[in-house]
XYZ file of C-alpha atoms in Angstrom:
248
model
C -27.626 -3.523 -13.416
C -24.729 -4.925 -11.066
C -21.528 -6.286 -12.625
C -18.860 -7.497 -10.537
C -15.088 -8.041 -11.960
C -12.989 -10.948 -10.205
C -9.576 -12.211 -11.160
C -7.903 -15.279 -10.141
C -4.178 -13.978 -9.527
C -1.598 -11.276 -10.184
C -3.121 -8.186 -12.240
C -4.515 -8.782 -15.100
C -6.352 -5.239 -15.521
C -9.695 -5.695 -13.129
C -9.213 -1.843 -11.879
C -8.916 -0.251 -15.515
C -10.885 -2.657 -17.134
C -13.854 -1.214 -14.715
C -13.275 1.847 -15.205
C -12.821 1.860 -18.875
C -16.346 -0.258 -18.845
C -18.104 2.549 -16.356
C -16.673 5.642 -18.643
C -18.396 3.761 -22.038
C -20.983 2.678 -21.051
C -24.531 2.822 -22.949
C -26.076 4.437 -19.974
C -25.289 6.189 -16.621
C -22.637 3.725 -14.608
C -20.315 4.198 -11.626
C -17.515 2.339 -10.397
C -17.361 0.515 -7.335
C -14.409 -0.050 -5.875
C -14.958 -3.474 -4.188
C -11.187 -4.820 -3.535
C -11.395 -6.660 -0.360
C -7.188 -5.901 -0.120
C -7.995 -2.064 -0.640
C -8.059 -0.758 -3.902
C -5.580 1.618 -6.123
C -8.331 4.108 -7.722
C -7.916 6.803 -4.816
C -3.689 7.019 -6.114
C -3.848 5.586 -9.424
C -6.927 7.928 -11.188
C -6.921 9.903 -8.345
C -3.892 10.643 -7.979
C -4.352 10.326 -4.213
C -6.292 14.066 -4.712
C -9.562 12.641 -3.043
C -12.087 13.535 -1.093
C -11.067 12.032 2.633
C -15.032 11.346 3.125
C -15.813 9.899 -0.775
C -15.525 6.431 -0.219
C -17.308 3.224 0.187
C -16.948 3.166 4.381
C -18.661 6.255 4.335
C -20.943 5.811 2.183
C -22.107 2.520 4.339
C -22.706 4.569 7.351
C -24.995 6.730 5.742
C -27.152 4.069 5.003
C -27.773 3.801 8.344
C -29.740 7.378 8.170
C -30.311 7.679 4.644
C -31.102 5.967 0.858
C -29.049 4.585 -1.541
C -29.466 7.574 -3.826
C -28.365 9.944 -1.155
C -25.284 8.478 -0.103
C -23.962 8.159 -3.566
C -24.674 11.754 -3.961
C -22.569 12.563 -0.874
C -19.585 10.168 -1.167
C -18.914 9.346 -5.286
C -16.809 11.672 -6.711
C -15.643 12.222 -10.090
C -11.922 12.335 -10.692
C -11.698 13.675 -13.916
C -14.150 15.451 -16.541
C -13.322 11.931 -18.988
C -13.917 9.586 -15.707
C -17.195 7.453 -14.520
C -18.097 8.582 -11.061
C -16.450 6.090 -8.527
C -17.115 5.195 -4.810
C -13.626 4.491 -3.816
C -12.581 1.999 -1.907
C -11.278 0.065 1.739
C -8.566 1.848 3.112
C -6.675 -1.194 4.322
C -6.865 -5.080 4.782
C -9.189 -6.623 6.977
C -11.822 -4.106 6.917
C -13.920 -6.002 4.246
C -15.263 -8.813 5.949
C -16.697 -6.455 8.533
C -18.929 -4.878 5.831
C -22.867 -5.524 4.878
C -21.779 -6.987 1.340
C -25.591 -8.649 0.859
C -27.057 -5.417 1.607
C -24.340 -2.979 -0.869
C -25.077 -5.590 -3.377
C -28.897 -5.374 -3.440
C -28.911 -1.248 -2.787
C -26.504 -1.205 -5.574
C -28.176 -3.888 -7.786
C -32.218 -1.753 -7.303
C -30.528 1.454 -8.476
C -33.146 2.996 -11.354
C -31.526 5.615 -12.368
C -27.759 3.950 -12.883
C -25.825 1.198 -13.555
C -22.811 -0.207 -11.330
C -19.433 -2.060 -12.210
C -17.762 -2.935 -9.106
C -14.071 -3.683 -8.967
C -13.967 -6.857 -6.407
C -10.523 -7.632 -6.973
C -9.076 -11.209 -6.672
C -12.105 -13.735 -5.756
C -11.576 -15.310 -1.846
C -14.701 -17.067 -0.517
C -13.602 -16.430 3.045
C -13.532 -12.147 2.385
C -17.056 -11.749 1.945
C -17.202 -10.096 -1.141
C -18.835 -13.474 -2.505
C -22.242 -12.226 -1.127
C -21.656 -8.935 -3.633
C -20.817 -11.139 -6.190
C -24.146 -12.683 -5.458
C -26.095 -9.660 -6.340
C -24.984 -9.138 -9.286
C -26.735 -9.803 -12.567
C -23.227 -11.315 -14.355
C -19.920 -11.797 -12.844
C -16.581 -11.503 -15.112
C -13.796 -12.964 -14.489
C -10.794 -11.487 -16.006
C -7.647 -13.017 -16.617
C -4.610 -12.606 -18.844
C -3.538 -15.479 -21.408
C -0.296 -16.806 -20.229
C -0.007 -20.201 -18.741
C -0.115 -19.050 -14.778
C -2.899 -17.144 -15.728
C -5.050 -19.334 -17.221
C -3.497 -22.283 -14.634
C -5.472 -20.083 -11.807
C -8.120 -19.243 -13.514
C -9.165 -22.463 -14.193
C -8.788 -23.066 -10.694
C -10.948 -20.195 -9.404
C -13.703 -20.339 -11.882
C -15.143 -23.309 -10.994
C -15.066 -22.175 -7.530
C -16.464 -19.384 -8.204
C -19.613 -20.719 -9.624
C -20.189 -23.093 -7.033
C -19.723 -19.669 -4.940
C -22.867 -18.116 -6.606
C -24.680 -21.125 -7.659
C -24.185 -20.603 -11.564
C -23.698 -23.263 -13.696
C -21.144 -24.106 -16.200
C -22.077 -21.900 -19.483
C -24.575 -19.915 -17.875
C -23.558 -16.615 -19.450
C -24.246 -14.703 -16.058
C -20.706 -16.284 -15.127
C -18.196 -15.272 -18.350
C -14.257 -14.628 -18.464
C -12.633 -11.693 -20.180
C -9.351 -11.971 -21.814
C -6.917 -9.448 -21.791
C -3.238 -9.676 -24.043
C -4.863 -12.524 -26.169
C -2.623 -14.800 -27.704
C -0.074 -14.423 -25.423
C 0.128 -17.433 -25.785
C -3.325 -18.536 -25.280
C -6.275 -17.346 -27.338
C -9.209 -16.468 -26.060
C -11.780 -19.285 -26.767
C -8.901 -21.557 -25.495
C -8.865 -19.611 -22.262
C -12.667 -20.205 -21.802
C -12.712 -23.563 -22.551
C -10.134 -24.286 -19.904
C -12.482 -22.603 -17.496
C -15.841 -24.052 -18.868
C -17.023 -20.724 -18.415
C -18.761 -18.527 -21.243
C -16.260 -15.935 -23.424
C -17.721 -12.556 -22.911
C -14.297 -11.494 -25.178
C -10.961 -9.785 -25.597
C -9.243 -6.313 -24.261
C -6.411 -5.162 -26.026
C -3.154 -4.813 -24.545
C -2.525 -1.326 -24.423
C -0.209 -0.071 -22.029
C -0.950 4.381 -23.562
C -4.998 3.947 -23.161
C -4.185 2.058 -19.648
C -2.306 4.567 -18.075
C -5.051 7.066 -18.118
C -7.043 4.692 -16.020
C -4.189 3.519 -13.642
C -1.815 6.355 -13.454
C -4.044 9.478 -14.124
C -2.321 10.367 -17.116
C -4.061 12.723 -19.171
C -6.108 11.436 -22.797
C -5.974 13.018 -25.981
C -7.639 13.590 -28.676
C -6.171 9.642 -29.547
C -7.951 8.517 -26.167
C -11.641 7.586 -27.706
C -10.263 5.615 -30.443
C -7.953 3.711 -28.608
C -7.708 0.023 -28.484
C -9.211 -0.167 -24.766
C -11.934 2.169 -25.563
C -12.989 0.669 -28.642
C -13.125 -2.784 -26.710
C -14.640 -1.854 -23.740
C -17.350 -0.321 -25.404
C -18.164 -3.127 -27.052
C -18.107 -5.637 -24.178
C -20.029 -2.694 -22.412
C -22.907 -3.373 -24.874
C -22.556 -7.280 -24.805
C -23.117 -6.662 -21.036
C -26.354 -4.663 -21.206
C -27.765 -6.735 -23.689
C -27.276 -9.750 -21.357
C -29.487 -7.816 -19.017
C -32.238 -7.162 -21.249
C -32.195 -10.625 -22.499
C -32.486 -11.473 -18.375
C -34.975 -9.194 -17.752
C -37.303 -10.282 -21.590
C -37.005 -13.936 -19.831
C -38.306 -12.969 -16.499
């Protein structure tokens, strides 16, 4: 299964919200770090201690030679004993719309043995990253709940449907609200969108920071409010797949 995670402006929490997804979920998942702007995994969880050849750029030139399979095994790395294996990201703007997107997206998307979330940072039709987004079996777009959020989210998710050709309520297309109620709640959020509620994360700036600053989790870390809610949207987003694959 291939999930891709957009947002419409600012940030809302795509990055941690992957990886918090990726480190939960129900089986074997990676994170791909997709962010056509270059993305913050490599200094954030990584604490920029990372492998100069474990990244997505590589890992595209070995297809060239090699499999899927094997060029994960050579360029995702694992940042930390509690962390999802990632394939990091661009290592600065411009370089994304020179990449095979179509291609990464249906390698990814064929994986047996492993699931992907991919990180594809704020939606742009003219980066490319649309044809990634077209691979994958559901698209989320996350947003927070204040009134420029939702404002561009509104904007971008109709856009992005006509983008990848899904429908108003098809589930494959959802939005994810983090910070409910602030003010906004979440079903209010979706219905300005038109787009199906997948659910809520939790604002919580302690479980957070182990995703985007490499802080270290306790004991406390498992039960938090960001691990208790991404494991649960984890499972809403498997069973989506199952009920995709029962109907095919």
């Amino acid at each position: 299964m291939l999930v891709g995670l957009v947002s419409a402006k600012g940030s809302p929490g795509v990055t941690t919200t992957a990886l918090a997804l990726a480190s939960v979920w129900p089986r074997t998942a990676l994170v791909l770090d997709a962010d056509p702007f270059g993305g913050d995994v490599r200094a954030g969880l990584g604490g920029g201690d990372w492998p100069g050849s474990a990244g997505l750029a590589e890992a595209v030139a070995d297809l060239r030679v090699v499999g899927i399979d094997e060029a994960l095994r050579r360029r995702a790395h694992q940042p930390a004993p509690w962390a999802p294996p990632v394939l990091a990201g661009l290592g600065c703007v411009g370089q994304a719309t020179a990449l095979p997107w179509r291609r990464i997206g249906s390698e990814l998307g064929g994986l047996h043995d492993a699931d992907v979330v991919a990180d594809c940072g704020r939606f742009a039709v003219a980066d490319g990253v649309d044809d990634l987004l077209k691979c994958c079996n559901a698209v989320v777009l996350v947003t927070r709940s204040s009134l420029r959020a939702v404002r561009a989210a509104s904007r971008v998710a109709p856009l992005l449907g006509q983008a990848l050709g899904i429908p108003p309520g098809d589930p494959r297309l959802s939005v994810l609200v983090v910070a409910s109620d602030e003010p906004y709640a979440a079903h209010e959020v979706a219905q300005a969108c038109r787009t199906t509620l997948l659910g809520e994360v939790t604002d919580d700036p302690r479980g957070a920071s182990v995703w985007s600053d490499g802080d270290r989790p306790g004991r406390w870390f498992r039960r938090s409010p960001l691990q208790r809610d991404a494991k649960r949207l984890a499972v809403k987003l498997t069973d989506l797949d199952a009920r995709q694959w029962g109907a095919a």
